[in-house]
Amino acid sequence: MNTKIAHDPFLRTALIRRWMFMLLIMTQTAFGVWGMIWVLPYHGSPAIEQAILATFIPLYAFVAAGSWMALFGFYIRRRYGGRGDANSLLARFGDQLPSVELATTAVALPIYHEDVERVFRGLQATIESVLATGQGSAFEFFVLSDSRDPEVWLEERAAWLRLCEVLDLHGRLHYRRRRVNLKAKTGNVSDFLRRWGKKFKYFIVLDADSVMSGQAIVTLVRLMECEPKAGMIQTVPKLFNARSAFARMQQFVTHLYGPLFSEGLAALQLNEAVFWGHNAIIRTEAFMAHCGLRSMRGLGLWRGTVLSHDFVEASFIRRAGYEVWLETGIEGSYEESPPSLDDELIRDKRWSKGNLQHLRFLGFERGIATAHRMAFLNGIFAYLASPVWFLFLLFSTIEVAQFAAGDINYFPDAHSLYPNWPQWHPQWAIILVTSTLVTLFLPKLLALFELLIFDRKRLPGFGSTGRLLQGFLLENMFSILLAPIRMLAHSAYVVQAVINVSVAWAGQNRSSEIGWGQAFIRHAPGMILALTWSGIALSLDANFFYWTIPISLSLLLAAPITVWLSRFTLGDYWRDQGIWSTPPEQGLGCPVLVQFSAIDMPALKPTNAPGWLEWTLLHPNQARIAAALAAHRTGAAKQASTDLGARILSEGLDLIPRRQAARVLDDADAVMRIHQHAWQAPPDDVWGRTIDTLTRSICVR
C-alpha cells in the first residue's frame, strides 16, 4: 500500500463505518436467509432449493445494502443538521474558501454526435455563470468533438464561433475535433491532456447535458487549492429540464430520495469516493501521471477499450496516494435525464458491459483500495442482479412445477435414513415478503419523513404536501411496474456482454418521444415471455399464478408504459398539475438554470438552406472561416486534396459520400477553389443551381 494511504487520517473513521455497514447487511441477510429456508418446503435440502437460496442470498443482501446506505445518509444528515459530514472538504475548509486564490483551470466538454443546440445552450449558461463570479480569467473552455458526420461537426463549429462572438471569448473558448477517435471518450480526454494539459493545474469535465453554476465551479477549484492531497472532487448532479413524464419522474426521484443515498455513500467512502465521469474537478498532473488506461489484453469483453473508465481512473489516482471526495454540499451541479425508459436502457447496454469489465480490475489489479474494489463489486452486481433475479424466478417456477406434477421426493438427502416430508409455512412467507418490502421502501419513506418533519425548508420546492404525497405514491407505482422491464433488459445485456457483443458509442436521444412500432418491437420478447410464464403458472397452481401477476403484467404492458411515459404532452400536463414538482420548477433552483431557460439560441443557418457542407463551402463568410481554420497542405496530402477537390467540382457533392467529401475542408486552397468556382458557375451548372438555392434561402430568411 502507498505510504500516503497508510497514514490516512480518515482511515479509522472509514473502517468503523464500513465494518458497521457490513455487519448490519450480513445480520439482516442472515435473518432473511433463515426465513427463506423455512419458507421452502424441504428447507433447502434438494438441489433446486439450494439453487433458489444461492440466488436469493445476493439479491437480499444487495437490497439490504441500499437500504442501510440510505439509513447512514439519514443519520449523517440529522447528526450534522443537514450540513453534511464533518469530515467533508466543505466542512473543513468552508470558512476560508472566499479568500483562496484560483489556479488556472480548464473546463472540458467531450461530445460525440449530440444535439448541438442543447450542448451549446448548456455551455453558454455555464460560462455566463462563471463570468458572473468575476473569476472568469482563471478558466479556459474546451469543446472536444469526436463527431464524424460533417453535418454534425460543421454545425458544432458554427455554434462554437457564434458563442465566441456572443461572449467575446476568442482565444479562451476552444473547439477541437479529432480526426481519429480512438478509445472513445477516454481517448478524447487523453488527447486534450496531451495537447493542453500542462497549461492547467486542474480540469473540470462536463457531459453533453451538464450545466454547472459558476459558484460550484469556483468552489471546486478553491477546495482543490485547500487540500493538496485531493486528486478528484465529484459533485452530485441533480436532474433538471425534464419534459417527458419519465424524465420528470426521474427528476423527482433525484431531488427527493437522492440526498439520503448520496450522503450515505459519501459517509462510507470518505476520501476514497468514486468518479462518475463528469461534473467533477481533477488534478491534471496527477491524472496524467497515474490514470492512463491502456487497452485491455484479455479475452472477450476484457479486451480493448475500457468502457466505464471513470471508476477505474478514481481507483488509480487513489492508488497513487491522492484522495477522491464526493462533496454532497456543493449546489449548482446539474444534468438531464433520458426522456424515456428505452433511452435509459440503451445507455445501460453500454454501462452493463463497462461495469462487467471491472471484474478484471476487481481481481487482478494490484494496489486498489478496498473501498474501490467494493465500488467495482457494487457496480458489477447492479447489472448481474437482473439475471440473478431471473434465475430466482426460474428456479421457483421449477419447484412449483415439480409439486404440481406430483413429483414429491421424500428422500431429498440420499444419505438420510428417514423421509423428509415437505412442509409449508405461509406465516414465514408473509414475514419474509413483509421484511423485503420494508427493506425496499424504507429509504423512500425516510426521505419523505425527513422532508416533511426535519427539512421543511425544502418542501415548497415540491409544491403542496398533497401533491408531494401524490407524486410519491405515483412514483412508487411506476417503479414497481418498471422494475421487471429493466430486469429483463439488463439480463439480456449481461448475456450479450459475456459473449462480447459490441456496443455503439454515440450521442444519446435527449429530446424525442418513443413511437408505438419501436416500442412493440423492442418489448415483444418480454411480452411473449410474460404470456408464456403466466400460462404455465396458471396451469400449475392458481396461488402461484397470483404471485406472478405483478411481473407478468409489467412485461405485458411494457410497450404502452414506455410510450406513455415518453410523452412530452403528459409531462407538461403533470407539471401544470403540480405532479412531480421539483425545486428548479418552483423557481427555487440555482440561477444558472434561470440563465439556461432564458438563452435564445438563434438558428445558425436558414432551415431551407443547403446542408452544412454546402453551406460551409459556398457561404462567403463560412468559406473564409473554413479556409482560415484549415491547413495549407503540401506533398502527398496536397495532391490528395487537389484530386478530391477536382472530383467535387466535376461531380458535385451528391455523388460523393459526405465524410469523404468533407476531407476537402482540411485544405485551405481547395476550399477557396471550390468556393470561387461555384460562384462563377453558369445557372444551368450543378454548382450554379446550388448557389441559386443558397441565395434564395438567405433572401427569405
CSV table of C-alpha atoms in Angstrom, one decimal, residues 124-327:
chain,number,residue,atom,x,y,z
A,124,GLN,CA,-23.3,29.2,-22.6
A,125,ALA,CA,-25.3,29.1,-19.4
A,126,THR,CA,-22.3,27.6,-17.6
A,127,ILE,CA,-19.8,30.1,-19.0
A,128,GLU,CA,-22.0,33.1,-18.3
A,129,SER,CA,-22.4,31.9,-14.7
A,130,VAL,CA,-18.6,31.5,-14.3
A,131,LEU,CA,-18.0,35.0,-15.8
A,132,ALA,CA,-20.7,36.4,-13.4
A,133,THR,CA,-18.5,35.3,-10.4
A,134,GLY,CA,-15.8,37.8,-11.5
A,135,GLN,CA,-13.3,34.9,-11.7
A,136,GLY,CA,-13.6,34.1,-15.4
A,137,SER,CA,-9.9,34.9,-16.1
A,138,ALA,CA,-8.9,31.7,-14.3
A,139,PHE,CA,-10.7,29.5,-16.8
A,140,GLU,CA,-10.5,28.4,-20.4
A,141,PHE,CA,-13.2,26.3,-22.0
A,142,PHE,CA,-12.7,23.4,-24.5
A,143,VAL,CA,-15.3,21.7,-26.7
A,144,LEU,CA,-13.7,18.3,-27.6
A,145,SER,CA,-15.6,16.8,-30.5
A,146,ASP,CA,-15.3,13.2,-31.7
A,147,SER,CA,-18.2,13.7,-34.2
A,148,ARG,CA,-17.7,12.0,-37.6
A,149,ASP,CA,-20.7,13.2,-39.6
A,150,PRO,CA,-19.8,16.6,-41.2
A,151,GLU,CA,-23.4,17.7,-40.9
A,152,VAL,CA,-22.9,17.5,-37.2
A,153,TRP,CA,-19.4,18.7,-36.6
A,154,LEU,CA,-19.7,21.6,-39.0
A,155,GLU,CA,-22.8,22.7,-37.0
A,156,GLU,CA,-20.7,22.3,-33.8
A,157,ARG,CA,-18.0,24.5,-35.3
A,158,ALA,CA,-20.5,27.2,-36.3
A,159,ALA,CA,-22.1,27.1,-32.8
A,160,TRP,CA,-18.7,27.5,-31.3
A,161,LEU,CA,-17.8,30.5,-33.4
A,162,ARG,CA,-21.2,32.1,-32.6
A,163,LEU,CA,-20.6,31.6,-28.9
A,164,CYS,CA,-17.1,33.1,-29.1
A,165,GLU,CA,-18.7,36.2,-30.6
A,166,VAL,CA,-21.6,36.4,-28.2
A,167,LEU,CA,-19.4,36.0,-25.1
A,168,ASP,CA,-16.2,37.7,-26.6
A,169,LEU,CA,-14.2,34.6,-25.7
A,170,HIS,CA,-11.9,34.3,-28.7
A,171,GLY,CA,-8.7,32.6,-27.5
A,172,ARG,CA,-10.4,31.3,-24.3
A,173,LEU,CA,-13.2,29.2,-25.8
A,174,HIS,CA,-11.7,26.4,-28.0
A,175,TYR,CA,-13.1,23.8,-30.3
A,176,ARG,CA,-11.1,20.8,-31.4
A,177,ARG,CA,-12.3,17.8,-33.4
A,178,ARG,CA,-10.3,14.7,-33.5
A,179,ARG,CA,-9.9,13.1,-37.0
A,180,VAL,CA,-9.3,9.7,-35.5
A,181,ASN,CA,-11.5,8.9,-32.4
A,182,LEU,CA,-9.5,6.1,-30.8
A,183,LYS,CA,-10.7,4.8,-27.3
A,184,ALA,CA,-13.9,6.9,-27.4
A,185,LYS,CA,-14.3,9.4,-24.5
A,186,THR,CA,-11.1,8.3,-22.7
A,187,GLY,CA,-9.1,8.8,-25.9
A,188,ASN,CA,-10.8,12.2,-26.4
A,189,VAL,CA,-9.8,13.4,-22.9
A,190,SER,CA,-6.3,11.9,-23.2
A,191,ASP,CA,-5.8,13.8,-26.5
A,192,PHE,CA,-6.8,17.0,-24.8
A,193,LEU,CA,-4.4,16.5,-22.0
A,194,ARG,CA,-1.5,15.7,-24.3
A,195,ARG,CA,-2.1,18.9,-26.1
A,196,TRP,CA,-3.0,21.3,-23.4
A,197,GLY,CA,-2.8,19.5,-20.0
A,198,LYS,CA,0.5,21.1,-18.8
A,199,LYS,CA,-1.0,24.5,-19.1
A,200,PHE,CA,-3.7,23.9,-16.4
A,201,LYS,CA,-3.4,22.9,-12.8
A,202,TYR,CA,-6.9,21.4,-12.8
A,203,PHE,CA,-9.5,20.5,-15.3
A,204,ILE,CA,-13.3,20.1,-14.9
A,205,VAL,CA,-15.1,17.5,-17.0
A,206,LEU,CA,-18.7,18.2,-18.2
A,207,ASP,CA,-21.1,15.9,-20.0
A,208,ALA,CA,-23.1,16.9,-23.1
A,209,ASP,CA,-26.1,17.5,-20.9
A,210,SER,CA,-24.3,19.1,-18.0
A,211,VAL,CA,-24.9,22.6,-16.6
A,212,MET,CA,-22.9,23.9,-13.6
A,213,SER,CA,-23.1,27.2,-11.8
A,214,GLY,CA,-20.1,29.4,-11.7
A,215,GLN,CA,-20.2,29.3,-7.9
A,216,ALA,CA,-20.0,25.5,-7.9
A,217,ILE,CA,-17.0,25.6,-10.3
A,218,VAL,CA,-15.2,28.2,-8.3
A,219,THR,CA,-15.8,26.3,-5.1
A,220,LEU,CA,-14.3,23.1,-6.7
A,221,VAL,CA,-11.1,24.9,-7.6
A,222,ARG,CA,-10.8,26.5,-4.2
A,223,LEU,CA,-11.3,23.2,-2.4
A,224,MET,CA,-8.6,21.7,-4.5
A,225,GLU,CA,-6.3,24.6,-3.5
A,226,CYS,CA,-7.1,24.0,0.2
A,227,GLU,CA,-6.4,20.2,0.0
A,228,PRO,CA,-3.3,19.4,-1.9
A,229,LYS,CA,-3.9,15.7,-1.4
A,230,ALA,CA,-7.2,15.8,-3.3
A,231,GLY,CA,-6.9,14.3,-6.8
A,232,MET,CA,-10.6,14.4,-7.7
A,233,ILE,CA,-13.7,16.0,-6.3
A,234,GLN,CA,-17.0,14.7,-7.5
A,235,THR,CA,-20.2,16.7,-7.2
A,236,VAL,CA,-23.7,15.2,-7.1
A,237,PRO,CA,-25.5,16.3,-10.3
A,238,LYS,CA,-29.3,16.8,-9.9
A,239,LEU,CA,-31.6,16.3,-12.8
A,240,PHE,CA,-33.3,19.3,-14.4
A,241,ASN,CA,-35.1,20.4,-17.6
A,242,ALA,CA,-37.2,17.3,-17.7
A,243,ARG,CA,-40.2,17.4,-20.0
A,244,SER,CA,-41.4,13.9,-20.7
A,245,ALA,CA,-43.3,12.1,-17.9
A,246,PHE,CA,-40.5,9.5,-17.5
A,247,ALA,CA,-37.8,12.2,-17.2
A,248,ARG,CA,-39.9,14.2,-14.7
A,249,MET,CA,-40.3,11.0,-12.6
A,250,GLN,CA,-36.5,10.5,-12.6
A,251,GLN,CA,-36.0,14.2,-11.7
A,252,PHE,CA,-38.4,13.9,-8.8
A,253,VAL,CA,-36.5,10.8,-7.6
A,254,THR,CA,-33.1,12.5,-7.5
A,255,HIS,CA,-34.4,15.6,-5.7
A,256,LEU,CA,-36.5,13.7,-3.1
A,257,TYR,CA,-34.5,10.5,-2.4
A,258,GLY,CA,-31.1,11.4,-3.8
A,259,PRO,CA,-29.8,13.4,-0.8
A,260,LEU,CA,-30.1,10.3,1.5
A,261,PHE,CA,-28.3,7.9,-0.8
A,262,SER,CA,-25.6,10.4,-1.8
A,263,GLU,CA,-24.9,11.4,1.8
A,264,GLY,CA,-24.7,7.7,2.9
A,265,LEU,CA,-22.4,6.9,0.0
A,266,ALA,CA,-20.1,9.9,0.8
A,267,ALA,CA,-20.0,8.9,4.5
A,268,LEU,CA,-18.9,5.4,3.8
A,269,GLN,CA,-16.4,6.3,1.1
A,270,LEU,CA,-14.9,9.4,2.7
A,271,ASN,CA,-11.7,10.2,0.8
A,272,GLU,CA,-12.0,7.0,-1.4
A,273,ALA,CA,-15.0,8.1,-3.3
A,274,VAL,CA,-15.7,7.3,-7.0
A,275,PHE,CA,-15.7,9.4,-10.1
A,276,TRP,CA,-18.8,9.5,-12.2
A,277,GLY,CA,-17.1,10.8,-15.3
A,278,HIS,CA,-18.5,14.4,-15.4
A,279,ASN,CA,-19.3,17.4,-13.2
A,280,ALA,CA,-16.1,16.8,-11.3
A,281,ILE,CA,-12.7,18.5,-10.9
A,282,ILE,CA,-9.4,16.7,-11.4
A,283,ARG,CA,-5.8,17.5,-10.6
A,284,THR,CA,-4.2,17.5,-14.0
A,285,GLU,CA,-0.7,16.4,-13.2
A,286,ALA,CA,-1.8,13.5,-11.0
A,287,PHE,CA,-4.3,12.3,-13.6
A,288,MET,CA,-1.8,12.4,-16.4
A,289,ALA,CA,0.8,10.6,-14.4
A,290,HIS,CA,-1.4,7.8,-13.0
A,291,CYS,CA,-4.7,7.5,-14.8
A,292,GLY,CA,-3.7,6.5,-18.3
A,293,LEU,CA,-5.8,3.5,-19.4
A,294,ARG,CA,-4.2,1.0,-21.7
A,295,SER,CA,-6.2,-1.2,-23.9
A,296,MET,CA,-7.0,-4.4,-22.1
A,297,ARG,CA,-5.3,-7.6,-23.4
A,298,GLY,CA,-7.6,-10.2,-22.1
A,299,LEU,CA,-10.2,-12.3,-23.8
A,300,GLY,CA,-13.8,-11.4,-24.9
A,301,LEU,CA,-15.2,-8.3,-23.2
A,302,TRP,CA,-11.9,-7.9,-21.2
A,303,ARG,CA,-10.1,-7.0,-24.4
A,304,GLY,CA,-9.9,-3.5,-26.0
A,305,THR,CA,-11.1,-0.1,-24.6
A,306,VAL,CA,-12.3,0.2,-21.0
A,307,LEU,CA,-15.9,1.5,-21.5
A,308,SER,CA,-16.7,2.5,-17.9
A,309,HIS,CA,-13.4,4.3,-17.3
A,310,ASP,CA,-14.4,6.7,-14.5
A,311,PHE,CA,-14.4,4.2,-11.6
A,312,VAL,CA,-11.0,2.8,-12.8
A,313,GLU,CA,-9.5,6.3,-13.0
A,314,ALA,CA,-10.6,7.1,-9.5
A,315,SER,CA,-9.1,3.9,-8.2
A,316,PHE,CA,-5.8,4.6,-10.0
A,317,ILE,CA,-5.5,8.1,-8.7
A,318,ARG,CA,-6.2,6.9,-5.1
A,319,ARG,CA,-3.6,4.1,-5.5
A,320,ALA,CA,-1.1,6.9,-6.2
A,321,GLY,CA,-1.8,8.4,-2.8
A,322,TYR,CA,-4.3,11.1,-3.8
A,323,GLU,CA,-7.8,11.5,-2.3
A,324,VAL,CA,-11.1,11.3,-4.1
A,325,TRP,CA,-14.0,13.1,-2.5
A,326,LEU,CA,-17.8,13.1,-3.1
A,327,GLU,CA,-18.9,16.5,-2.0
